[in-house]
Amino acid sequence: MTRDTLTPAQDAGTRAGLAAALDAGAALLEAGGAALDAVAAALRVLEDDPHFNAGRGAALTWDGRAELDAAIMDGRDRRAGAVAGVTATRHPVDLARAVMEQRAHVLLSGPGADAFSRDHGLEQAAPGWFALPEREAQLAEMKAGGGTFDVDMKYGTVGAVACDAHGHVAAATSTGGVTGKRWGRIGDSPLIGAGTYADDRAAAVSATGAGEFFIRASVAHEICARVRLAGEGLQAAAEGVIAEVAALGGTGGVIVAGPSGELACSFATPGMNRGQATSDGTRMVAIYRDE
Ligand code: ASP
């Protein structure tokens, strides 16, 4: 993401979406709500916003369908829920939370996860809700280019991390994955410890980027392990693990929140959509590295 690859309309739409997500999460936190509720509220906004690769406007599979992945984790007790390859739930983050709350399992996939969604009364959406013309054009372009994945492609997974007034952290991540994915490919986002992790003893982490590399580096858990076991600060831990991803050949980034309310982010790309809201009323929204 650089200033010459985003149109002014994409730039403005992305910033508006980030600001709306911050509003949704911050409103809950300011009212004394839980970090878990705040990250879910922020993601619901972004899942409906076509500027991001999640829910409506998700990246499409080789067959032109949306197969959505999402995860949520509560740092209080490390309860977690996740779904992979779901096709009909308007808000995959809510489905991940329903899996978490049902307690028996952590990760459900494919048609079974779609059935769980219907059984639990989550809002369903038709394929046309998710698949938008811009994503169809990206898929056609990818196929015309030989159908290979570009490790430097523009990622757009959405994630949120939060710390609430009680010092509890939570993380959530939602994505369509990568354009042109096949064979039931699952990325890092719904894998607890790879793209999503939260532990009150360390931090909450959500990742975006070339998922295969984030899985191999166990990015989200690795950042928490550095904080908890090696005593590193959030920023140092995030930078260290993103450097490991880059050393493996991957690109992407993370957002991190700690139980004292500290925040960090690190990315090995020219830009990463990001924003933060703090209890003193400070707001920040940014896309490019130099802002
Ligand atoms: N990490 C996601 C995946 O590999 C893609 C993204 O961040 O946009 O599925």
PDB file of C-alpha atoms and ligand atoms in Angstrom:
ATOM      1  CA  MET A   1       0.000   0.000   0.000  1.00  0.00           C
ATOM      2  CA  THR A   2       1.589   3.192  -1.186  1.00  0.00           C
ATOM      3  CA  ARG A   3       0.204   6.582  -2.074  1.00  0.00           C
ATOM      4  CA  ASP A   4       0.326   5.718  -5.780  1.00  0.00           C
ATOM      5  CA  THR A   5      -1.456   2.350  -5.489  1.00  0.00           C
ATOM      6  CA  LEU A   6      -4.536   3.624  -3.640  1.00  0.00           C
ATOM      7  CA  THR A   7      -6.953   6.013  -5.336  1.00  0.00           C
ATOM      8  CA  PRO A   8      -8.088   9.054  -3.315  1.00  0.00           C
ATOM      9  CA  ALA A   9     -11.492   7.364  -2.934  1.00  0.00           C
ATOM     10  CA  GLN A  10      -9.929   4.134  -1.623  1.00  0.00           C
ATOM     11  CA  ASP A  11      -7.720   6.109   0.749  1.00  0.00           C
ATOM     12  CA  ALA A  12     -10.653   8.117   2.119  1.00  0.00           C
ATOM     13  CA  GLY A  13     -12.962   5.101   2.327  1.00  0.00           C
ATOM     14  CA  THR A  14     -10.355   3.070   4.192  1.00  0.00           C
ATOM     15  CA  ARG A  15      -9.772   5.855   6.719  1.00  0.00           C
ATOM     16  CA  ALA A  16     -13.519   6.313   7.245  1.00  0.00           C
ATOM     17  CA  GLY A  17     -13.897   2.582   7.852  1.00  0.00           C
ATOM     18  CA  LEU A  18     -11.065   2.538  10.371  1.00  0.00           C
ATOM     19  CA  ALA A  19     -12.535   5.550  12.191  1.00  0.00           C
ATOM     20  CA  ALA A  20     -15.983   3.928  12.361  1.00  0.00           C
ATOM     21  CA  ALA A  21     -14.468   0.726  13.743  1.00  0.00           C
ATOM     22  CA  LEU A  22     -12.565   2.687  16.395  1.00  0.00           C
ATOM     23  CA  ASP A  23     -15.781   4.500  17.327  1.00  0.00           C
ATOM     24  CA  ALA A  24     -17.636   1.213  17.762  1.00  0.00           C
ATOM     25  CA  GLY A  25     -14.937  -0.356  19.928  1.00  0.00           C
ATOM     26  CA  ALA A  26     -14.103   2.766  21.937  1.00  0.00           C
ATOM     27  CA  ALA A  27     -17.762   3.474  22.763  1.00  0.00           C
ATOM     28  CA  LEU A  28     -17.991   0.111  24.509  1.00  0.00           C
ATOM     29  CA  LEU A  29     -14.699   0.529  26.354  1.00  0.00           C
ATOM     30  CA  GLU A  30     -15.570   4.050  27.487  1.00  0.00           C
ATOM     31  CA  ALA A  31     -18.813   2.693  28.945  1.00  0.00           C
ATOM     32  CA  GLY A  32     -16.783   0.184  30.987  1.00  0.00           C
ATOM     33  CA  GLY A  33     -17.325  -2.689  28.568  1.00  0.00           C
ATOM     34  CA  ALA A  34     -15.106  -5.702  28.050  1.00  0.00           C
ATOM     35  CA  ALA A  35     -12.192  -5.821  25.610  1.00  0.00           C
ATOM     36  CA  LEU A  36     -13.796  -8.917  24.077  1.00  0.00           C
ATOM     37  CA  ASP A  37     -16.965  -6.989  23.192  1.00  0.00           C
ATOM     38  CA  ALA A  38     -14.940  -4.060  21.852  1.00  0.00           C
ATOM     39  CA  VAL A  39     -12.879  -6.124  19.407  1.00  0.00           C
ATOM     40  CA  ALA A  40     -16.011  -7.900  18.145  1.00  0.00           C
ATOM     41  CA  ALA A  41     -17.827  -4.572  17.653  1.00  0.00           C
ATOM     42  CA  ALA A  42     -14.900  -3.095  15.725  1.00  0.00           C
ATOM     43  CA  LEU A  43     -14.706  -6.135  13.464  1.00  0.00           C
ATOM     44  CA  ARG A  44     -18.421  -6.148  12.694  1.00  0.00           C
ATOM     45  CA  VAL A  45     -18.022  -2.648  11.228  1.00  0.00           C
ATOM     46  CA  LEU A  46     -15.040  -3.688   9.103  1.00  0.00           C
ATOM     47  CA  GLU A  47     -16.682  -6.932   7.944  1.00  0.00           C
ATOM     48  CA  ASP A  48     -19.507  -4.902   6.417  1.00  0.00           C
ATOM     49  CA  ASP A  49     -17.133  -2.413   4.785  1.00  0.00           C
ATOM     50  CA  PRO A  50     -16.053  -3.385   1.236  1.00  0.00           C
ATOM     51  CA  HIS A  51     -12.727  -1.551   1.598  1.00  0.00           C
ATOM     52  CA  PHE A  52     -11.423  -4.463   3.653  1.00  0.00           C
ATOM     53  CA  ASN A  53     -10.818  -8.132   2.944  1.00  0.00           C
ATOM     54  CA  ALA A  54     -13.372  -9.618   5.324  1.00  0.00           C
ATOM     55  CA  GLY A  55     -17.114 -10.278   5.170  1.00  0.00           C
ATOM     56  CA  ARG A  56     -18.547  -8.059   2.399  1.00  0.00           C
ATOM     57  CA  GLY A  57     -15.766  -7.452  -0.116  1.00  0.00           C
ATOM     58  CA  ALA A  58     -13.693 -10.473   0.912  1.00  0.00           C
ATOM     59  CA  ALA A  59     -10.993 -11.808  -1.400  1.00  0.00           C
ATOM     60  CA  LEU A  60     -12.432 -14.591  -3.593  1.00  0.00           C
ATOM     61  CA  THR A  61     -11.385 -18.192  -4.067  1.00  0.00           C
ATOM     62  CA  TRP A  62     -10.299 -19.668  -7.401  1.00  0.00           C
ATOM     63  CA  ASP A  63     -13.975 -20.557  -7.944  1.00  0.00           C
ATOM     64  CA  GLY A  64     -15.086 -16.992  -7.277  1.00  0.00           C
ATOM     65  CA  ARG A  65     -16.602 -17.658  -3.858  1.00  0.00           C
ATOM     66  CA  ALA A  66     -16.037 -16.153  -0.453  1.00  0.00           C
ATOM     67  CA  GLU A  67     -14.598 -18.607   2.074  1.00  0.00           C
ATOM     68  CA  LEU A  68     -14.182 -16.689   5.271  1.00  0.00           C
ATOM     69  CA  ASP A  69     -11.893 -17.269   8.253  1.00  0.00           C
ATOM     70  CA  ALA A  70     -12.173 -15.612  11.674  1.00  0.00           C
ATOM     71  CA  ALA A  71     -10.988 -15.976  15.259  1.00  0.00           C
ATOM     72  CA  ILE A  72     -11.526 -14.334  18.620  1.00  0.00           C
ATOM     73  CA  MET A  73      -9.675 -14.818  21.914  1.00  0.00           C
ATOM     74  CA  ASP A  74     -10.203 -13.588  25.457  1.00  0.00           C
ATOM     75  CA  GLY A  75      -7.017 -12.819  27.409  1.00  0.00           C
ATOM     76  CA  ARG A  76      -8.759 -13.358  30.760  1.00  0.00           C
ATOM     77  CA  ASP A  77      -8.912 -17.115  30.508  1.00  0.00           C
ATOM     78  CA  ARG A  78      -7.532 -17.814  27.018  1.00  0.00           C
ATOM     79  CA  ARG A  79     -10.883 -19.032  25.795  1.00  0.00           C
ATOM     80  CA  ALA A  80     -10.898 -18.919  22.003  1.00  0.00           C
ATOM     81  CA  GLY A  81     -13.163 -19.633  19.059  1.00  0.00           C
ATOM     82  CA  ALA A  82     -12.486 -19.748  15.346  1.00  0.00           C
ATOM     83  CA  VAL A  83     -13.999 -20.692  12.012  1.00  0.00           C
ATOM     84  CA  ALA A  84     -12.401 -21.460   8.644  1.00  0.00           C
ATOM     85  CA  GLY A  85     -13.891 -21.582   5.159  1.00  0.00           C
ATOM     86  CA  VAL A  86     -17.376 -20.406   6.092  1.00  0.00           C
ATOM     87  CA  THR A  87     -19.554 -19.138   3.266  1.00  0.00           C
ATOM     88  CA  ALA A  88     -22.824 -17.709   4.526  1.00  0.00           C
ATOM     89  CA  THR A  89     -22.416 -15.881   7.839  1.00  0.00           C
ATOM     90  CA  ARG A  90     -22.626 -12.106   7.578  1.00  0.00           C
ATOM     91  CA  HIS A  91     -20.336 -11.605  10.580  1.00  0.00           C
ATOM     92  CA  PRO A  92     -17.757 -14.386  10.844  1.00  0.00           C
ATOM     93  CA  VAL A  93     -16.380 -12.806  14.042  1.00  0.00           C
ATOM     94  CA  ASP A  94     -19.734 -13.457  15.719  1.00  0.00           C
ATOM     95  CA  LEU A  95     -19.595 -17.051  14.536  1.00  0.00           C
ATOM     96  CA  ALA A  96     -16.094 -17.439  16.010  1.00  0.00           C
ATOM     97  CA  ARG A  97     -17.447 -16.050  19.267  1.00  0.00           C
ATOM     98  CA  ALA A  98     -20.386 -18.455  19.201  1.00  0.00           C
ATOM     99  CA  VAL A  99     -17.899 -21.331  18.842  1.00  0.00           C
ATOM    100  CA  MET A 100     -15.968 -19.974  21.825  1.00  0.00           C
ATOM    101  CA  GLU A 101     -19.081 -19.631  23.938  1.00  0.00           C
ATOM    102  CA  GLN A 102     -20.336 -23.084  23.106  1.00  0.00           C
ATOM    103  CA  ARG A 103     -17.140 -24.249  24.892  1.00  0.00           C
ATOM    104  CA  ALA A 104     -16.723 -27.750  23.439  1.00  0.00           C
ATOM    105  CA  HIS A 105     -14.496 -26.758  20.491  1.00  0.00           C
ATOM    106  CA  VAL A 106     -12.103 -24.050  19.377  1.00  0.00           C
ATOM    107  CA  LEU A 107     -12.018 -24.342  15.563  1.00  0.00           C
ATOM    108  CA  LEU A 108     -14.796 -25.391  13.179  1.00  0.00           C
ATOM    109  CA  SER A 109     -14.466 -25.479   9.387  1.00  0.00           C
ATOM    110  CA  GLY A 110     -16.355 -25.628   6.107  1.00  0.00           C
ATOM    111  CA  PRO A 111     -19.917 -26.950   5.764  1.00  0.00           C
ATOM    112  CA  GLY A 112     -19.976 -28.019   9.406  1.00  0.00           C
ATOM    113  CA  ALA A 113     -19.204 -24.484  10.538  1.00  0.00           C
ATOM    114  CA  ASP A 114     -21.896 -23.151   8.170  1.00  0.00           C
ATOM    115  CA  ALA A 115     -24.383 -25.563   9.758  1.00  0.00           C
ATOM    116  CA  PHE A 116     -23.297 -24.500  13.260  1.00  0.00           C
ATOM    117  CA  SER A 117     -23.961 -20.907  12.199  1.00  0.00           C
ATOM    118  CA  ARG A 118     -27.508 -21.698  11.062  1.00  0.00           C
ATOM    119  CA  ASP A 119     -28.180 -23.855  14.122  1.00  0.00           C
ATOM    120  CA  HIS A 120     -27.123 -21.001  16.396  1.00  0.00           C
ATOM    121  CA  GLY A 121     -29.278 -18.439  14.598  1.00  0.00           C
ATOM    122  CA  LEU A 122     -26.490 -16.221  13.275  1.00  0.00           C
ATOM    123  CA  GLU A 123     -27.428 -13.806  10.513  1.00  0.00           C
ATOM    124  CA  GLN A 124     -26.958 -15.429   7.094  1.00  0.00           C
ATOM    125  CA  ALA A 125     -26.038 -13.654   3.858  1.00  0.00           C
ATOM    126  CA  ALA A 126     -26.261 -14.711   0.190  1.00  0.00           C
ATOM    127  CA  PRO A 127     -23.070 -15.175  -1.896  1.00  0.00           C
ATOM    128  CA  GLY A 128     -23.767 -11.858  -3.657  1.00  0.00           C
ATOM    129  CA  TRP A 129     -23.404 -10.018  -0.359  1.00  0.00           C
ATOM    130  CA  PHE A 130     -19.754 -11.028  -0.089  1.00  0.00           C
ATOM    131  CA  ALA A 131     -18.543 -11.183  -3.725  1.00  0.00           C
ATOM    132  CA  LEU A 132     -18.079  -7.699  -5.156  1.00  0.00           C
ATOM    133  CA  PRO A 133     -16.998  -6.694  -8.710  1.00  0.00           C
ATOM    134  CA  GLU A 134     -13.634  -5.278  -7.588  1.00  0.00           C
ATOM    135  CA  ARG A 135     -12.716  -8.622  -6.037  1.00  0.00           C
ATOM    136  CA  GLU A 136     -13.897 -10.471  -9.157  1.00  0.00           C
ATOM    137  CA  ALA A 137     -11.590  -8.241 -11.208  1.00  0.00           C
ATOM    138  CA  GLN A 138      -8.664  -9.009  -8.855  1.00  0.00           C
ATOM    139  CA  LEU A 139      -9.341 -12.719  -9.260  1.00  0.00           C
ATOM    140  CA  ALA A 140      -9.419 -12.405 -13.069  1.00  0.00           C
ATOM    141  CA  GLU A 141      -6.153 -10.456 -12.950  1.00  0.00           C
ATOM    142  CA  MET A 142      -4.547 -13.072 -10.752  1.00  0.00           C
ATOM    143  CA  LYS A 143      -5.618 -15.870 -13.119  1.00  0.00           C
ATOM    144  CA  ALA A 144      -4.406 -13.896 -16.158  1.00  0.00           C
ATOM    145  CA  GLY A 145      -1.033 -13.492 -14.452  1.00  0.00           C
ATOM    146  CA  GLY A 146      -0.614 -17.274 -14.279  1.00  0.00           C
ATOM    147  CA  GLY A 147      -2.507 -17.884 -11.057  1.00  0.00           C
ATOM    148  CA  THR A 148       0.475 -17.623  -8.760  1.00  0.00           C
ATOM    149  CA  PHE A 149       0.444 -15.950  -5.377  1.00  0.00           C
ATOM    150  CA  ASP A 150       2.425 -12.768  -4.992  1.00  0.00           C
ATOM    151  CA  VAL A 151       3.895 -12.559  -1.536  1.00  0.00           C
ATOM    152  CA  ASP A 152       3.783  -8.764  -1.783  1.00  0.00           C
ATOM    153  CA  MET A 153       0.097  -8.573  -2.671  1.00  0.00           C
ATOM    154  CA  LYS A 154      -2.072  -6.048  -0.884  1.00  0.00           C
ATOM    155  CA  TYR A 155      -3.535  -7.733   2.182  1.00  0.00           C
ATOM    156  CA  GLY A 156      -6.701  -6.473   3.814  1.00  0.00           C
ATOM    157  CA  THR A 157      -7.538  -8.790   6.657  1.00  0.00           C
ATOM    158  CA  VAL A 158      -9.169  -6.963   9.553  1.00  0.00           C
ATOM    159  CA  GLY A 159      -8.123  -7.300  13.159  1.00  0.00           C
ATOM    160  CA  ALA A 160      -8.667  -5.601  16.475  1.00  0.00           C
ATOM    161  CA  VAL A 161      -6.902  -5.745  19.827  1.00  0.00           C
ATOM    162  CA  ALA A 162      -8.071  -4.007  22.992  1.00  0.00           C
ATOM    163  CA  CYS A 163      -7.348  -3.535  26.670  1.00  0.00           C
ATOM    164  CA  ASP A 164     -10.315  -2.683  28.910  1.00  0.00           C
ATOM    165  CA  ALA A 165     -10.553  -0.741  32.190  1.00  0.00           C
ATOM    166  CA  HIS A 166      -9.969  -3.962  34.140  1.00  0.00           C
ATOM    167  CA  GLY A 167      -6.685  -4.723  32.359  1.00  0.00           C
ATOM    168  CA  HIS A 168      -8.091  -7.561  30.302  1.00  0.00           C
ATOM    169  CA  VAL A 169      -7.015  -7.914  26.688  1.00  0.00           C
ATOM    170  CA  ALA A 170      -8.717  -9.503  23.689  1.00  0.00           C
ATOM    171  CA  ALA A 171      -7.965 -10.033  20.014  1.00  0.00           C
ATOM    172  CA  ALA A 172     -10.059 -10.811  16.941  1.00  0.00           C
ATOM    173  CA  THR A 173      -9.220 -11.302  13.268  1.00  0.00           C
ATOM    174  CA  SER A 174     -11.443 -11.802  10.204  1.00  0.00           C
ATOM    175  CA  THR A 175     -10.516 -12.373   6.556  1.00  0.00           C
ATOM    176  CA  GLY A 176     -11.387 -13.687   3.135  1.00  0.00           C
ATOM    177  CA  GLY A 177      -7.824 -15.032   2.930  1.00  0.00           C
ATOM    178  CA  VAL A 178      -5.860 -14.610  -0.266  1.00  0.00           C
ATOM    179  CA  THR A 179      -7.276 -14.082  -3.773  1.00  0.00           C
ATOM    180  CA  GLY A 180      -7.489 -17.262  -5.831  1.00  0.00           C
ATOM    181  CA  LYS A 181      -7.026 -19.643  -2.910  1.00  0.00           C
ATOM    182  CA  ARG A 182      -7.882 -23.296  -3.645  1.00  0.00           C
ATOM    183  CA  TRP A 183      -8.107 -26.713  -2.102  1.00  0.00           C
ATOM    184  CA  GLY A 184      -9.573 -25.496   1.168  1.00  0.00           C
ATOM    185  CA  ARG A 185      -6.536 -23.324   1.900  1.00  0.00           C
ATOM    186  CA  ILE A 186      -6.657 -21.841   5.408  1.00  0.00           C
ATOM    187  CA  GLY A 187      -4.399 -18.965   6.425  1.00  0.00           C
ATOM    188  CA  ASP A 188      -3.083 -17.755   9.743  1.00  0.00           C
ATOM    189  CA  SER A 189      -6.067 -15.636  10.785  1.00  0.00           C
ATOM    190  CA  PRO A 190      -8.265 -18.387  12.329  1.00  0.00           C
ATOM    191  CA  LEU A 191      -5.321 -20.303  13.785  1.00  0.00           C
ATOM    192  CA  ILE A 192      -4.943 -19.499  17.471  1.00  0.00           C
ATOM    193  CA  GLY A 193      -1.310 -18.600  18.035  1.00  0.00           C
ATOM    194  CA  ALA A 194      -0.575 -17.757  14.382  1.00  0.00           C
ATOM    195  CA  GLY A 195      -2.782 -14.813  13.333  1.00  0.00           C
ATOM    196  CA  THR A 196      -4.658 -14.297  16.599  1.00  0.00           C
ATOM    197  CA  TYR A 197      -3.746 -14.643  20.291  1.00  0.00           C
ATOM    198  CA  ALA A 198      -4.644 -13.010  23.616  1.00  0.00           C
ATOM    199  CA  ASP A 199      -3.250 -13.632  27.096  1.00  0.00           C
ATOM    200  CA  ASP A 200      -3.586 -11.185  30.002  1.00  0.00           C
ATOM    201  CA  ARG A 201      -0.104 -12.246  31.146  1.00  0.00           C
ATOM    202  CA  ALA A 202       1.380 -10.847  27.920  1.00  0.00           C
ATOM    203  CA  ALA A 203      -0.691  -9.154  25.204  1.00  0.00           C
ATOM    204  CA  ALA A 204      -3.352  -9.436  22.527  1.00  0.00           C
ATOM    205  CA  VAL A 205      -2.140  -9.775  18.930  1.00  0.00           C
ATOM    206  CA  SER A 206      -3.829  -9.742  15.523  1.00  0.00           C
ATOM    207  CA  ALA A 207      -1.897 -10.219  12.276  1.00  0.00           C
ATOM    208  CA  THR A 208      -2.241  -9.562   8.567  1.00  0.00           C
ATOM    209  CA  GLY A 209       0.029 -10.667   5.757  1.00  0.00           C
ATOM    210  CA  ALA A 210       1.200 -13.743   3.887  1.00  0.00           C
ATOM    211  CA  GLY A 211      -0.518 -16.268   6.126  1.00  0.00           C
ATOM    212  CA  GLU A 212       1.706 -19.241   5.355  1.00  0.00           C
ATOM    213  CA  PHE A 213       4.704 -17.397   6.826  1.00  0.00           C
ATOM    214  CA  PHE A 214       2.718 -16.276   9.872  1.00  0.00           C
ATOM    215  CA  ILE A 215       1.730 -19.881  10.532  1.00  0.00           C
ATOM    216  CA  ARG A 216       5.334 -21.068  10.257  1.00  0.00           C
ATOM    217  CA  ALA A 217       6.540 -18.375  12.674  1.00  0.00           C
ATOM    218  CA  SER A 218       3.581 -18.818  15.095  1.00  0.00           C
ATOM    219  CA  VAL A 219       3.555 -15.037  15.068  1.00  0.00           C
ATOM    220  CA  ALA A 220       0.875 -14.084  17.588  1.00  0.00           C
ATOM    221  CA  HIS A 221       1.909 -16.596  20.238  1.00  0.00           C
ATOM    222  CA  GLU A 222       5.591 -15.920  19.640  1.00  0.00           C
ATOM    223  CA  ILE A 223       5.095 -12.216  20.385  1.00  0.00           C
ATOM    224  CA  CYS A 224       3.248 -13.104  23.601  1.00  0.00           C
ATOM    225  CA  ALA A 225       5.965 -15.607  24.554  1.00  0.00           C
ATOM    226  CA  ARG A 226       8.691 -12.988  24.118  1.00  0.00           C
ATOM    227  CA  VAL A 227       6.743 -10.577  26.336  1.00  0.00           C
ATOM    228  CA  ARG A 228       5.888 -13.131  29.013  1.00  0.00           C
ATOM    229  CA  LEU A 229       9.048 -15.224  29.143  1.00  0.00           C
ATOM    230  CA  ALA A 230      11.781 -12.884  27.932  1.00  0.00           C
ATOM    231  CA  GLY A 231      10.378  -9.674  29.400  1.00  0.00           C
ATOM    232  CA  GLU A 232      10.501  -7.831  26.087  1.00  0.00           C
ATOM    233  CA  GLY A 233       8.361  -4.737  25.540  1.00  0.00           C
ATOM    234  CA  LEU A 234       5.464  -5.023  23.114  1.00  0.00           C
ATOM    235  CA  GLN A 235       7.135  -2.994  20.374  1.00  0.00           C
ATOM    236  CA  ALA A 236      10.427  -4.902  20.571  1.00  0.00           C
ATOM    237  CA  ALA A 237       8.623  -8.248  20.585  1.00  0.00           C
ATOM    238  CA  ALA A 238       6.445  -7.275  17.605  1.00  0.00           C
ATOM    239  CA  GLU A 239       9.426  -5.998  15.612  1.00  0.00           C
ATOM    240  CA  GLY A 240      11.498  -9.071  16.444  1.00  0.00           C
ATOM    241  CA  VAL A 241       8.841 -11.498  15.255  1.00  0.00           C
ATOM    242  CA  ILE A 242       7.975  -9.504  12.125  1.00  0.00           C
ATOM    243  CA  ALA A 243      11.698  -9.536  11.317  1.00  0.00           C
ATOM    244  CA  GLU A 244      11.571 -13.345  11.613  1.00  0.00           C
ATOM    245  CA  VAL A 245       8.654 -13.421   9.148  1.00  0.00           C
ATOM    246  CA  ALA A 246      10.628 -11.209   6.759  1.00  0.00           C
ATOM    247  CA  ALA A 247      13.679 -13.475   7.123  1.00  0.00           C
ATOM    248  CA  LEU A 248      11.512 -16.420   6.023  1.00  0.00           C
ATOM    249  CA  GLY A 249      10.458 -14.387   2.955  1.00  0.00           C
ATOM    250  CA  GLY A 250       7.043 -13.207   4.158  1.00  0.00           C
ATOM    251  CA  THR A 251       5.458  -9.785   4.448  1.00  0.00           C
ATOM    252  CA  GLY A 252       2.773  -8.370   6.712  1.00  0.00           C
ATOM    253  CA  GLY A 253       2.281  -6.855  10.116  1.00  0.00           C
ATOM    254  CA  VAL A 254       0.691  -6.994  13.547  1.00  0.00           C
ATOM    255  CA  ILE A 255      -1.190  -4.846  16.026  1.00  0.00           C
ATOM    256  CA  VAL A 256      -0.616  -5.492  19.731  1.00  0.00           C
ATOM    257  CA  ALA A 257      -2.290  -4.347  22.981  1.00  0.00           C
ATOM    258  CA  GLY A 258      -0.962  -5.032  26.483  1.00  0.00           C
ATOM    259  CA  PRO A 259      -2.764  -5.322  29.836  1.00  0.00           C
ATOM    260  CA  SER A 260      -1.550  -1.875  30.989  1.00  0.00           C
ATOM    261  CA  GLY A 261      -3.121  -0.290  27.922  1.00  0.00           C
ATOM    262  CA  GLU A 262       0.108  -0.038  25.957  1.00  0.00           C
ATOM    263  CA  LEU A 263      -0.142  -0.425  22.177  1.00  0.00           C
ATOM    264  CA  ALA A 264       2.317  -1.429  19.497  1.00  0.00           C
ATOM    265  CA  CYS A 265       2.353  -2.187  15.798  1.00  0.00           C
ATOM    266  CA  SER A 266       4.977  -3.403  13.378  1.00  0.00           C
ATOM    267  CA  PHE A 267       4.833  -4.150   9.657  1.00  0.00           C
ATOM    268  CA  ALA A 268       7.280  -5.214   6.975  1.00  0.00           C
ATOM    269  CA  THR A 269       5.364  -3.533   4.144  1.00  0.00           C
ATOM    270  CA  PRO A 270       5.223   0.034   2.746  1.00  0.00           C
ATOM    271  CA  GLY A 271       1.925   0.524   4.554  1.00  0.00           C
ATOM    272  CA  MET A 272      -0.651  -1.081   6.810  1.00  0.00           C
ATOM    273  CA  ASN A 273      -4.169   0.151   7.550  1.00  0.00           C
ATOM    274  CA  ARG A 274      -4.254   0.881  11.253  1.00  0.00           C
ATOM    275  CA  GLY A 275      -5.820   3.056  13.900  1.00  0.00           C
ATOM    276  CA  GLN A 276      -5.882   3.503  17.633  1.00  0.00           C
ATOM    277  CA  ALA A 277      -8.142   5.046  20.230  1.00  0.00           C
ATOM    278  CA  THR A 278      -6.999   5.684  23.791  1.00  0.00           C
ATOM    279  CA  SER A 279      -8.987   6.556  26.903  1.00  0.00           C
ATOM    280  CA  ASP A 280      -7.658  10.138  26.927  1.00  0.00           C
ATOM    281  CA  GLY A 281      -9.579  10.679  23.692  1.00  0.00           C
ATOM    282  CA  THR A 282      -6.600  10.457  21.329  1.00  0.00           C
ATOM    283  CA  ARG A 283      -7.436   9.010  17.918  1.00  0.00           C
ATOM    284  CA  MET A 284      -5.097   7.988  15.129  1.00  0.00           C
ATOM    285  CA  VAL A 285      -5.801   6.482  11.721  1.00  0.00           C
ATOM    286  CA  ALA A 286      -3.027   5.760   9.205  1.00  0.00           C
ATOM    287  CA  ILE A 287      -2.245   3.768   6.085  1.00  0.00           C
ATOM    288  CA  TYR A 288       1.306   4.534   4.914  1.00  0.00           C
ATOM    289  CA  ARG A 289       4.551   3.956   6.768  1.00  0.00           C
ATOM    290  CA  ASP A 290       5.554   7.609   6.906  1.00  0.00           C
ATOM    291  CA  GLU A 291       2.504   8.927   8.763  1.00  0.00           C
TER     292      GLU A 291
HETATM  293  N1  ASP B   1      -3.319 -13.265   6.554  1.00  0.00           N
HETATM  294  C1  ASP B   1      -4.386 -13.512   5.620  1.00  0.00           C
HETATM  295  C2  ASP B   1      -4.275 -14.911   5.086  1.00  0.00           C
HETATM  296  O1  ASP B   1      -3.181 -15.333   4.773  1.00  0.00           O
HETATM  297  C3  ASP B   1      -4.417 -12.569   4.464  1.00  0.00           C
HETATM  298  C4  ASP B   1      -4.455 -11.099   4.838  1.00  0.00           C
HETATM  299  O2  ASP B   1      -3.842 -10.700   5.824  1.00  0.00           O
HETATM  300  O3  ASP B   1      -5.097 -10.313   4.106  1.00  0.00           O
HETATM  301  O4  ASP B   1      -5.286 -15.560   4.943  1.00  0.00           O
END
